[in-house]
XYZ file of C-alpha atoms in Angstrom:
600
model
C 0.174 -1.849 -173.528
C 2.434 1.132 -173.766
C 2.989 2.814 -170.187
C 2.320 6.398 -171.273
C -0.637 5.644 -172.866
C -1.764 3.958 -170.037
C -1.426 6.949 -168.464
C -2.925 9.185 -170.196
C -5.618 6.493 -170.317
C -5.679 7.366 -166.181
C -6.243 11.104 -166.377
C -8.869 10.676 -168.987
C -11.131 8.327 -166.897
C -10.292 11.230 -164.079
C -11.287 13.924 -166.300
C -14.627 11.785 -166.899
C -15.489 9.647 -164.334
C -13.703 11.148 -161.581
C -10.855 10.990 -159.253
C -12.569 8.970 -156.697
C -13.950 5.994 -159.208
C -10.903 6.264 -160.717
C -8.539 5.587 -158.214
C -11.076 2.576 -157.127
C -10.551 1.057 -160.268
C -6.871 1.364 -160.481
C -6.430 -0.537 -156.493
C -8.875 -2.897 -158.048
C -6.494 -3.316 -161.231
C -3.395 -3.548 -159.330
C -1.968 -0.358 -160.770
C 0.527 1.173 -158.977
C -1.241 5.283 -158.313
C 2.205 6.321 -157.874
C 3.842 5.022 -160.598
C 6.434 7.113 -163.265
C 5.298 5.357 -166.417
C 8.570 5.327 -168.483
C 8.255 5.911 -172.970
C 9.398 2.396 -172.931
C 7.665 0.773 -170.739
C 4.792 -2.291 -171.383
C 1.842 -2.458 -169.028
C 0.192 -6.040 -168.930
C -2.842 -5.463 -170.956
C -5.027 -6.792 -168.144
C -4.743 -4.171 -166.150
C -6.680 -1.327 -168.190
C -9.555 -3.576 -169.452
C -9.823 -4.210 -165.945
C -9.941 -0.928 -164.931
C -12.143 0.275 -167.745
C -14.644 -3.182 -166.674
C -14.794 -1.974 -162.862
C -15.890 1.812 -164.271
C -18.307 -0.159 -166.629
C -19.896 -2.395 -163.694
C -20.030 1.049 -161.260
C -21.470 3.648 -163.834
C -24.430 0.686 -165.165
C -22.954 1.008 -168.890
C -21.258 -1.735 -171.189
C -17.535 -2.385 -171.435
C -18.025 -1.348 -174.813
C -19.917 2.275 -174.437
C -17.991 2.734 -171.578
C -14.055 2.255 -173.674
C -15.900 4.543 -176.557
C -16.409 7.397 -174.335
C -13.016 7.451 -172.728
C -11.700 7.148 -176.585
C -14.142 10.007 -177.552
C -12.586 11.911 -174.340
C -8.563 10.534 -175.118
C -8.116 12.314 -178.042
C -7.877 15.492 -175.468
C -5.580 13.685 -173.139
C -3.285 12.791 -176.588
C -3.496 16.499 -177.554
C -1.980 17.248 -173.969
C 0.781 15.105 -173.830
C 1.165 14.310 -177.385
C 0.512 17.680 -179.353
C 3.209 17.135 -182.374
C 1.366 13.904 -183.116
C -1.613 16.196 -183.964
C 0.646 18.785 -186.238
C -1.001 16.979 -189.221
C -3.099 20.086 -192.185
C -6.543 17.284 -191.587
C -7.779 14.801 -190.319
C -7.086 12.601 -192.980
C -3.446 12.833 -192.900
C -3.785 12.295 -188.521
C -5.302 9.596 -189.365
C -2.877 8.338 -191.663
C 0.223 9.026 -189.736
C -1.275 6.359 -187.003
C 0.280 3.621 -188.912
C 3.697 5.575 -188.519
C 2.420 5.726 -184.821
C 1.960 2.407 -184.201
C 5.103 1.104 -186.044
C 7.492 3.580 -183.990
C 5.707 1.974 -180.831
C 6.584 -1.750 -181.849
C 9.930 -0.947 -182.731
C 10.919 0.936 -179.171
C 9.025 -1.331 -177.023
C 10.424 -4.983 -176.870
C 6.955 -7.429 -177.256
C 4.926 -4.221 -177.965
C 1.830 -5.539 -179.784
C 0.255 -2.424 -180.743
C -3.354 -2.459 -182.963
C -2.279 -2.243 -187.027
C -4.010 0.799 -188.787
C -4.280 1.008 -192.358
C -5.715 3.611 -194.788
C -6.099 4.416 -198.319
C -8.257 6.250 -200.837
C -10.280 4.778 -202.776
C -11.924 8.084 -204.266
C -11.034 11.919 -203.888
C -13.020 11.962 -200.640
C -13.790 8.315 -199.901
C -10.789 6.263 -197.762
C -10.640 2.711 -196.481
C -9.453 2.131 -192.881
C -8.467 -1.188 -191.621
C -8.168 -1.616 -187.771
C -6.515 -4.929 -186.591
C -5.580 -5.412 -182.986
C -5.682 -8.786 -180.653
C -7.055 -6.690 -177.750
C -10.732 -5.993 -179.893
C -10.962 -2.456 -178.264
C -13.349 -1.396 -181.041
C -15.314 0.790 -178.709
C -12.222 2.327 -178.071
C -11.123 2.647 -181.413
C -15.011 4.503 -182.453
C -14.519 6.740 -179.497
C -11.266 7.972 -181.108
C -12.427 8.479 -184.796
C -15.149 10.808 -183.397
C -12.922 12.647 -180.976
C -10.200 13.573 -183.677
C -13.307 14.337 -185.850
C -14.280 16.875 -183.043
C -11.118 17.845 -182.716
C -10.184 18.808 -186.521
C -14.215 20.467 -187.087
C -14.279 17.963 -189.433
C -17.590 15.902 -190.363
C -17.218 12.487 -191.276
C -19.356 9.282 -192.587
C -18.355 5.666 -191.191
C -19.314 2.762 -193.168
C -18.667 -0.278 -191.612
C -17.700 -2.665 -194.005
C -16.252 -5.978 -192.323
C -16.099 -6.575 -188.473
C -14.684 -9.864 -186.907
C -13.266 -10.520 -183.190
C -9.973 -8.578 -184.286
C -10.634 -7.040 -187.308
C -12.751 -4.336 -188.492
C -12.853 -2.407 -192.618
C -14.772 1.140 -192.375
C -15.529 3.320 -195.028
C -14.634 7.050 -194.054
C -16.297 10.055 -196.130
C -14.614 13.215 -195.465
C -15.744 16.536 -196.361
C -12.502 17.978 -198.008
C -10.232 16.255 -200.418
C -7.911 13.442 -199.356
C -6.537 12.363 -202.656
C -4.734 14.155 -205.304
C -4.242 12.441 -208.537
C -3.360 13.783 -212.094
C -2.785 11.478 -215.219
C -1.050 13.326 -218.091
C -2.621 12.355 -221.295
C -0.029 12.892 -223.882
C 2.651 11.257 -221.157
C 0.579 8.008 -221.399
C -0.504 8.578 -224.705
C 3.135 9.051 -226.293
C 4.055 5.874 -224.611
C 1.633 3.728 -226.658
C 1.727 1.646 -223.175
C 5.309 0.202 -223.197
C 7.339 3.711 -224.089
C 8.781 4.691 -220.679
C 11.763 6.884 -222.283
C 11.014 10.863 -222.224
C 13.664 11.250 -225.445
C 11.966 8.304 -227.150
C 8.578 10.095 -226.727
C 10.106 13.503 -228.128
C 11.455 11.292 -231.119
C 8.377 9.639 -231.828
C 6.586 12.501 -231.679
C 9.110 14.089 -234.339
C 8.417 11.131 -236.159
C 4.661 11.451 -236.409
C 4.728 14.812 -236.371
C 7.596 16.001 -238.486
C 8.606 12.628 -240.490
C 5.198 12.179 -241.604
C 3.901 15.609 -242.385
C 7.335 16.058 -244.565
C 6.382 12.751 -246.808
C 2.966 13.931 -247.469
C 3.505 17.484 -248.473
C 6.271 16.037 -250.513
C 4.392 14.149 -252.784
C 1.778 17.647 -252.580
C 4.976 20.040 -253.271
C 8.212 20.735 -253.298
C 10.366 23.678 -253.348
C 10.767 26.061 -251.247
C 7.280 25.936 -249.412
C 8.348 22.033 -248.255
C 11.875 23.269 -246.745
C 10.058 26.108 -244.974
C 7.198 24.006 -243.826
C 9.417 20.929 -242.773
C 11.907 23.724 -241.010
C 8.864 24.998 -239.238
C 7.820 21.479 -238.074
C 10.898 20.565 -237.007
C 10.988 23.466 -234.783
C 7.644 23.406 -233.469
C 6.727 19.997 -233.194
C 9.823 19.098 -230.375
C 9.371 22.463 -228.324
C 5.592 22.170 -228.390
C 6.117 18.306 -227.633
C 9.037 18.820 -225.356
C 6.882 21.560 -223.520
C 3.596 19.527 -222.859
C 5.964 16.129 -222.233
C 7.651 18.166 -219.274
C 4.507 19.317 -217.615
C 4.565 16.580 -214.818
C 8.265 19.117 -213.884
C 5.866 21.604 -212.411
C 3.875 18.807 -209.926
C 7.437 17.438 -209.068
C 9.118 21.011 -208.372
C 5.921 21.897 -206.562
C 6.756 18.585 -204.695
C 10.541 19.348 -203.843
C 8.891 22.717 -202.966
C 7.215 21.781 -200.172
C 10.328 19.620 -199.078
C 11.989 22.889 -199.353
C 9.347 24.262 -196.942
C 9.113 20.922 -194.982
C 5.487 20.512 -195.459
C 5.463 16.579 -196.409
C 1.867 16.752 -195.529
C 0.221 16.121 -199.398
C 1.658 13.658 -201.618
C 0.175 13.989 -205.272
C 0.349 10.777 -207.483
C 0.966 11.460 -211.327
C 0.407 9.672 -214.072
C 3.194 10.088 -217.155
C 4.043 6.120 -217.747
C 7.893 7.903 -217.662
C 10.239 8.890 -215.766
C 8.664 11.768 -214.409
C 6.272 9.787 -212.494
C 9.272 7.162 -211.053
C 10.741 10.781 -209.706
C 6.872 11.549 -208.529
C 7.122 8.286 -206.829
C 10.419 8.489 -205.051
C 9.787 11.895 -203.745
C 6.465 10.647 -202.417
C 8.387 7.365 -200.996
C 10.846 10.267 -199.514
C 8.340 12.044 -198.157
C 6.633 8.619 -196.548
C 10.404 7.727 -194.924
C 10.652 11.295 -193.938
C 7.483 11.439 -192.448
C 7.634 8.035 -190.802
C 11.089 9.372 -189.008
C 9.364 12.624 -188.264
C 6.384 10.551 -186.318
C 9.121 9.023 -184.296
C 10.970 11.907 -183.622
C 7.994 14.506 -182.745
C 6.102 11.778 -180.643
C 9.689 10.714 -178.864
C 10.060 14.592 -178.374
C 6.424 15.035 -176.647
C 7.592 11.982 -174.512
C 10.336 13.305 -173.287
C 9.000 16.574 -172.471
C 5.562 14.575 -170.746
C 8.835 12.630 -169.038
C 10.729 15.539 -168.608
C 7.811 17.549 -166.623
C 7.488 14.099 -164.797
C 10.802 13.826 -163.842
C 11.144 17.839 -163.133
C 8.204 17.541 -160.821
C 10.095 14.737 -158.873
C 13.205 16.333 -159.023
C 11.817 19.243 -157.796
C 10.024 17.538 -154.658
C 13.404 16.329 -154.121
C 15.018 19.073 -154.380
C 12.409 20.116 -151.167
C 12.399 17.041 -149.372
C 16.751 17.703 -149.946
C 16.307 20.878 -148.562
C 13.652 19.632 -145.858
C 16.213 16.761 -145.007
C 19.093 19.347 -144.929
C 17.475 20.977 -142.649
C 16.175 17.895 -140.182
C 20.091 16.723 -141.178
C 21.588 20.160 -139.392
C 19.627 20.235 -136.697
C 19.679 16.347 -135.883
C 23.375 17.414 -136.051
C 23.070 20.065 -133.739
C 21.255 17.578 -131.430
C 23.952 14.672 -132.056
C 26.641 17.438 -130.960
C 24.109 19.023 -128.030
C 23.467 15.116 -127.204
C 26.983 14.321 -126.980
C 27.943 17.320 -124.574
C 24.369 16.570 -122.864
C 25.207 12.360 -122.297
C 28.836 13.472 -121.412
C 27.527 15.882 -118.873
C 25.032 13.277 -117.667
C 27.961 10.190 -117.737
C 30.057 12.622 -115.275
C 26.843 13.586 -113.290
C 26.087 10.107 -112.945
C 29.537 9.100 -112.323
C 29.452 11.326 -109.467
C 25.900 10.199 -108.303
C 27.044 6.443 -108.677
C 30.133 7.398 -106.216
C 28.215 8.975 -103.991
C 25.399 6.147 -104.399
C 28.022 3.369 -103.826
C 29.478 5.278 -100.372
C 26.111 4.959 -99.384
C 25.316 1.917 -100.147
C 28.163 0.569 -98.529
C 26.952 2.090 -95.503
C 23.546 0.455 -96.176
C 25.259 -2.480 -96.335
C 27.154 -2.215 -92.657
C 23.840 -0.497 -91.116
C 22.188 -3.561 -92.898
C 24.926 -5.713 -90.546
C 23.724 -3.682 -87.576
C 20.534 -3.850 -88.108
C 20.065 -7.476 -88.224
C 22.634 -7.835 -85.066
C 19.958 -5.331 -83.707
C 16.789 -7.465 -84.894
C 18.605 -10.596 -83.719
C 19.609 -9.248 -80.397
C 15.914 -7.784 -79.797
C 14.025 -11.122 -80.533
C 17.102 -12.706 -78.694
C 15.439 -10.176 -75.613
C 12.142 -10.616 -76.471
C 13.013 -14.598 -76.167
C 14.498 -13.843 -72.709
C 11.535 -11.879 -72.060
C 9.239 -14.803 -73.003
C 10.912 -16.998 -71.157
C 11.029 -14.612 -68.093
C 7.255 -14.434 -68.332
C 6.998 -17.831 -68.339
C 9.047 -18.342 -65.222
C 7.413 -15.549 -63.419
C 4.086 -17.378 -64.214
C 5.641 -20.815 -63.012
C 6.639 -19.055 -59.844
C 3.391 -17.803 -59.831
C 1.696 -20.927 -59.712
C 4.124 -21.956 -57.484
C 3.975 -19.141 -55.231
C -0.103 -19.689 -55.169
C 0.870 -23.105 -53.951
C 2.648 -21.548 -50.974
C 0.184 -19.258 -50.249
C -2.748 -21.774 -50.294
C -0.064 -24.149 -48.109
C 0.217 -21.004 -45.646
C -3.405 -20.430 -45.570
C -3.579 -24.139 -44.324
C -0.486 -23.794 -41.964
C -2.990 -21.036 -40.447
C -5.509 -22.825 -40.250
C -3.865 -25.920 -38.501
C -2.206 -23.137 -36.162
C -5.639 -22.036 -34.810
C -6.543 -25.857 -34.684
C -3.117 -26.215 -32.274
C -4.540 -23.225 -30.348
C -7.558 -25.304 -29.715
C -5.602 -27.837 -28.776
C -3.564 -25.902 -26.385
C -7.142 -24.577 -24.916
C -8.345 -28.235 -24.412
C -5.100 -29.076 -22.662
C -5.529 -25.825 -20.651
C -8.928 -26.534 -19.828
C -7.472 -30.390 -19.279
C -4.858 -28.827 -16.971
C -7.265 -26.901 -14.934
C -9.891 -29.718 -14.184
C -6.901 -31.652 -13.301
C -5.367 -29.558 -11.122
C -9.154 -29.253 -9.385
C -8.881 -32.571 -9.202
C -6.104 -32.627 -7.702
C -7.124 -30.053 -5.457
C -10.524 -32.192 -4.165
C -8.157 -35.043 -3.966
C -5.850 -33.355 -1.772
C -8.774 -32.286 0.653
C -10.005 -35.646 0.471
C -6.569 -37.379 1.387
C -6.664 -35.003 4.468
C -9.943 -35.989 5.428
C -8.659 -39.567 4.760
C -5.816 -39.044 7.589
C -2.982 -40.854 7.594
C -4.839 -43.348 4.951
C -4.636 -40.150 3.112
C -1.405 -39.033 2.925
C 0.204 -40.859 -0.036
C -2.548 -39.936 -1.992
C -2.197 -36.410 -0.832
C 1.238 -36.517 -2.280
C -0.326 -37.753 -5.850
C -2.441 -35.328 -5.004
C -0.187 -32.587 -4.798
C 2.262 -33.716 -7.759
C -0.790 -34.129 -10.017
C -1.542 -30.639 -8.821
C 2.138 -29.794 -9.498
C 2.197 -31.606 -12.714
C -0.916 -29.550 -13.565
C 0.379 -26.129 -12.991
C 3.131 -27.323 -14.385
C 1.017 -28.164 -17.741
C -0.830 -25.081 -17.338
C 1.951 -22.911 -17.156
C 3.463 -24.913 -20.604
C 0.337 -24.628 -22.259
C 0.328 -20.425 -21.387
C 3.714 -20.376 -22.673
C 2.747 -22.948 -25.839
C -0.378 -21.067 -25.901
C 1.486 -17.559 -26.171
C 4.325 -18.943 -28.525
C 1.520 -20.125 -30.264
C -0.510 -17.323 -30.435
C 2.620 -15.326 -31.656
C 3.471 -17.678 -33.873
C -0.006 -17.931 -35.110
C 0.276 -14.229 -35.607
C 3.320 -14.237 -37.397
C 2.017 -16.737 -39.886
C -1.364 -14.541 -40.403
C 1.042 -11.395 -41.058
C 3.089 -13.910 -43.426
C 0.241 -15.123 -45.014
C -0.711 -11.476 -45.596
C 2.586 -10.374 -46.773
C 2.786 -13.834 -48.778
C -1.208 -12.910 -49.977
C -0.206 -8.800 -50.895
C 2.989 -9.863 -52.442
C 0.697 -12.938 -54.778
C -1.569 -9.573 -55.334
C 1.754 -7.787 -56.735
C 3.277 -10.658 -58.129
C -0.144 -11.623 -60.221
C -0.349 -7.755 -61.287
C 3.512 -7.380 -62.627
C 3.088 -10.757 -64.272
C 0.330 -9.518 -66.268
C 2.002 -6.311 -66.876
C 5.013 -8.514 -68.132
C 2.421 -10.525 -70.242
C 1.146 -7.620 -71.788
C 4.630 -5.869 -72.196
C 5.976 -9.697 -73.981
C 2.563 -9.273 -75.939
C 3.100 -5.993 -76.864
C 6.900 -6.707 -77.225
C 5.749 -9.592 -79.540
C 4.084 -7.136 -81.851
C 7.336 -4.547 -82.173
C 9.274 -7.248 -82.602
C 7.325 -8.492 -85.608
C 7.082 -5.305 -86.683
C 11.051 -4.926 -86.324
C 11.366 -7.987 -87.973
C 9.152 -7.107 -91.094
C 10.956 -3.250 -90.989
C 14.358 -4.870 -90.957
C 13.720 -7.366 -93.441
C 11.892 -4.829 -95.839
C 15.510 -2.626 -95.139
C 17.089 -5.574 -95.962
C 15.590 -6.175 -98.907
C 15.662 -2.460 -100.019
C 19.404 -2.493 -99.062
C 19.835 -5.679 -101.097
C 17.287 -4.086 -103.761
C 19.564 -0.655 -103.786
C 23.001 -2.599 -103.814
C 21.366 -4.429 -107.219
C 20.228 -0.993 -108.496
C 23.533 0.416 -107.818
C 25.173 -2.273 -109.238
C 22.875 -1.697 -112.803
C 23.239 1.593 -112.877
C 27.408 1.113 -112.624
C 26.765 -1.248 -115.694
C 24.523 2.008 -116.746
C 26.621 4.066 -116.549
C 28.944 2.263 -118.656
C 26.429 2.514 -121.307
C 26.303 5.753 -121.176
C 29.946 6.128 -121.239
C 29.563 4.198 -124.640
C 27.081 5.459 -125.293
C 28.639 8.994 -125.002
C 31.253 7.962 -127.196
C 29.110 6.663 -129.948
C 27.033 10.462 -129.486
C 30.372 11.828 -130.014
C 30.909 9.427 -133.635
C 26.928 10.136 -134.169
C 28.083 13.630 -133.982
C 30.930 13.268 -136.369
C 29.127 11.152 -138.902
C 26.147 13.842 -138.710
C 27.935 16.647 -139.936
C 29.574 14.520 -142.597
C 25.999 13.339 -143.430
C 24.835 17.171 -143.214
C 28.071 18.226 -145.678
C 27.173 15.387 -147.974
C 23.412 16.537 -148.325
C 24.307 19.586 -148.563
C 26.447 18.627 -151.168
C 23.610 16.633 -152.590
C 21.320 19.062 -152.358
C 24.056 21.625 -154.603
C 23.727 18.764 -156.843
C 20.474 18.601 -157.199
C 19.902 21.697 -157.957
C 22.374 21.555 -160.767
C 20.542 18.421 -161.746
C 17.060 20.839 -161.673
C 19.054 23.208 -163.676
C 20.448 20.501 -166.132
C 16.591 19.557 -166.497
C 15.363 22.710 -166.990
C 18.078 23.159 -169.880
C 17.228 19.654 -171.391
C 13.938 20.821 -171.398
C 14.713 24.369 -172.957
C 16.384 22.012 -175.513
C 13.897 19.385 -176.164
C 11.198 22.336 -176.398
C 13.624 24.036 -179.319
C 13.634 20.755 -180.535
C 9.699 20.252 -180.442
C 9.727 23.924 -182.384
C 12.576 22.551 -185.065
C 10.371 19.518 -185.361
C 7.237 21.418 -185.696
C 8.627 23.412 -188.668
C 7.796 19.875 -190.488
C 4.825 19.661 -192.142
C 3.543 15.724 -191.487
């Protein structure tokens, strides 16, 4: 299917079914919306009856009613794109030029298969039309006999005559004249049927009309009547012969006439059975050639300015999207060159910060030294601490030990001091024993006497005794008092001791905690100093980007105003183009007017 008639196929099912419907049916086809449809160009037939079906199915009509009113409708859409193709004086002689049509089609379009139309008269108002096309679009084909009826005023009756899958024969009545046809009677009848030659005719004719006439009045008279008579004839006969014999001229000048005028619109068929009518013949066969070229010349014309507006309205959206990237193309080359001084700026700034970055992380990196020296040394105390604690309790415990021992050294003092009382007491009942033994022995007498001296030493031995025990009693009782003041110095310094252990508990406890909480500070600074000496690290390697990536701003830059001077340049171009379009189409429009001055 031609491309352009596809097209114009498009806008008429927009024009009559609507944009929306039709744009459905031409996603549902596969057509391409956007598409430039090029003169020479073949759609797959497919795609339009499929288009046309999906209308059909959504507006509840047949495929065929459905193809007759876009045909009916498509003679308007023709008009539009094609108007020389309707320069024709009737419908008739539209009608007639299809075949022209058709053929120019098939011959510019390789594998073209375009539908064959034929017509001819059969009376002066009666013609047979033949329509013969593999696609069977005879709904189509109805729709556009009554369109270009509507559209030349001109009332018409169809006769169908033979209709098969590919082939339909229709009668067409018109109301004006089609066919003009005169026969020439004494043409034909001078030729007797086999006479073709005009000078043979004018001889016969002096034959019968001279010869003859001459041998009858001779044997009727003679003299001077016969010579005038026979002199008359033989004037008369061959300019009254000659003049009705060259009637046909005025049909054949009237002919090269309108050739003069270029109107090759009528052809008039003559019969003479001479030569008059091979002339009538090959300036009708002329005017068929000329008006088969002309077909091909007006309808490649009309293409070219359909294609020509096409193309102009492209070029000229290019020409503003030229402009419109022109302008983006400046001002992304402002930016390149305001990115380039902006990325060098920010190289050097960062340059700078990366320095300055670097100083301080290497100072990170010897407070990070310093700080885990720190960490170590303060868990190192905090160890000592523990371990502190732990020996202060140990001497706790054994400090208790001492002061429980003391408390039992006291007691066993105070159990001596008993002692010392018993012995005391001991001492005293012996020295009253001794005493009542010594007044005894006296009483005894002599008898008496060595027992007095027992007497006395026990007495001795007891004062003796008694005065050890007061001294053991008094060392004692000091010594029993320095052990209750050491047991109370041993029992407040236990107090003491018990209180500053638990105040060194609490301050290892609490010492426990900050030094976790060191530990988990210090590592976290670790790990931030570790963290920023990666950062810094990427960012160096950042930087270094940047720095290429500076330099590539800079060629960015560069190859942005080149790119901005070569649309620029384009975009001069284009214009000429535009202007160079506008001219072709001044020219093809003079040549649409040149062609139009041809009558087809």
């Amino acid at each position: 299917m031609k491309a352009t008639i596809v097209s114009s196929w498009i806008k008429t099912c927009e024009k009559i079914f609507g944009e929306e419907l039709t744009n459905e049916a031409i996603q549902h086809s596969g057509i391409d919306r956007k598409k430039i449809f090029r003169p020479t160009e073949d759609i797959e037939d497919s795609k339009p009856k499929e288009m046309i079906s999906y209308i059909a199915k959504k507006i509840n009509k047949t495929t065929y009613e459905a193809w007759k009113e876009m045909g009916e409708e498509n003679i308007n859409s023709f008009f539009n794109d094609y108007p020389a193709f309707f320069d024709h004086k009737n419908l008739y002689s539209f009608l007639k030029s299809m075949y022209d049509v058709h053929v120019v089609i098939a011959g510019k379009i390789k594998g073209a298969n375009p539908p064959l139309l034929g017509i001819i008269p059969i009376d002066k108002y009666t013609a047979e039309m033949t329509y013969k096309s593999k696609r069977g679009l005879f709904g189509y084909f109805k729709g556009l006999l009554k369109g270009a009826s509507n559209f030349y005023g001109e009332k018409i009756e169809i006769d169908r005559i033979e209709n098969t899958d590919n082939f339909l024969k229709l009668h067409i009545k018109f109301s004006e004249p089609i066919h003009y046809f005169k026969k020439y009677k004494i043409n034909n009848l001078l030729s007797f049927g086999f006479i073709k030659s005009l000078h043979t005719k004018i001889a016969v004719s002096s034959l019968l009309f001279v010869g003859l006439p001459y041998i009858i009045l001779s044997n009727l008279t003679s003299g001077t009547v016969l010579n005038i008579v026979t002199l008359a004839l033989t004037f008369i006969v061959p300019f009254i012969t000659s003049k009705l014999l060259f009637m046909p001229k005025r049909s054949i000048i009237n002919s090269l006439k309108d050739l003069e005028q270029r109107n090759y619109a009528e052809n008039i068929e003559i019969s003479t059975n001479d030569f008059f009518e091979d002339i009538n013949k090959y300036v009708n066969n002329y005017k068929e050639n000329l008006i088969t070229d002309f077909v091909g010349f007006k309808g490649m014309s009309d293409e070219l300015n359909v294609f020509t507006e096409k193309f102009n309205e492209v070029s000229s959206n290019m020409d503003n999207t030229s402009k419109d990237i022109a302008g983006v193309v400046e001002q992304v080359a402002a930016g390149a060159i305001s990115q380039a001084e902006e990325t060098e700026n920010a190289a050097y700034i960062l340059n700078n910060n990366i320095s300055s970055l670097t100083k301080i992380t290497e100072k990170e990196n010897e407070s990070k030294v310093s700080l885990e020296n720190a960490v170590d040394n303060i868990n190192n105390g905090y160890n000592e601490l523990k371990d502190t604690a732990l020996n202060l309790k140990n001497i706790l415990t054994k400090f208790r030990n001492v002061k429980e021992n003391s408390t039992i050294l006291q007691n066993k003092a105070k159990d001596v001091t008993k002692i010392v009382e018993t012995v005391e007491n001991i001492s005293d009942q012996t020295n009253l024993l001794a005493l009542n033994a010594s007044i005894e022995a006296s009483r005894a007498g002599e008898y008496g006497r060595g027992f007095n001296v027992v007497a006395n030493e026990i007495r001795s031995l007891a004062e003796e005794s008694k005065n050890a025990v007061n001294n053991i009693n008094q060392n004692l009782l000091s010594f029993i008092n320095d052990i209750d003041s050491l047991v109370n110095q041993i029992d407040e310094q236990y107090i003491v001791l018990d209180k500053e252990n638990n105040k060194l508990s609490n301050v290892a406890e609490n010492n426990y905690e900050t030094v976790v909480t060191i530990d988990e500070v210090s590592n976290s600074l670790i790990d931030m100093i570790n963290a920023l000496t990666k950062e810094t690290e990427s960012i160096t390697k950042v930087s270094g980007n940047i720095e290429s990536l500076a330099a590539i701003a800079e060629e960015n830059s560069a190859s942005s105003q080149e790119v901005s001077a070569n649309v620029h340049t384009y975009s001069e171009e284009l214009s000429k183009m535009m202007s160079s379009i506008v001219e072709f189409k001044k020219v093809s429009d003079e040549f649409r007017k040149d062609l139009g001055k041809y009558k087809i």
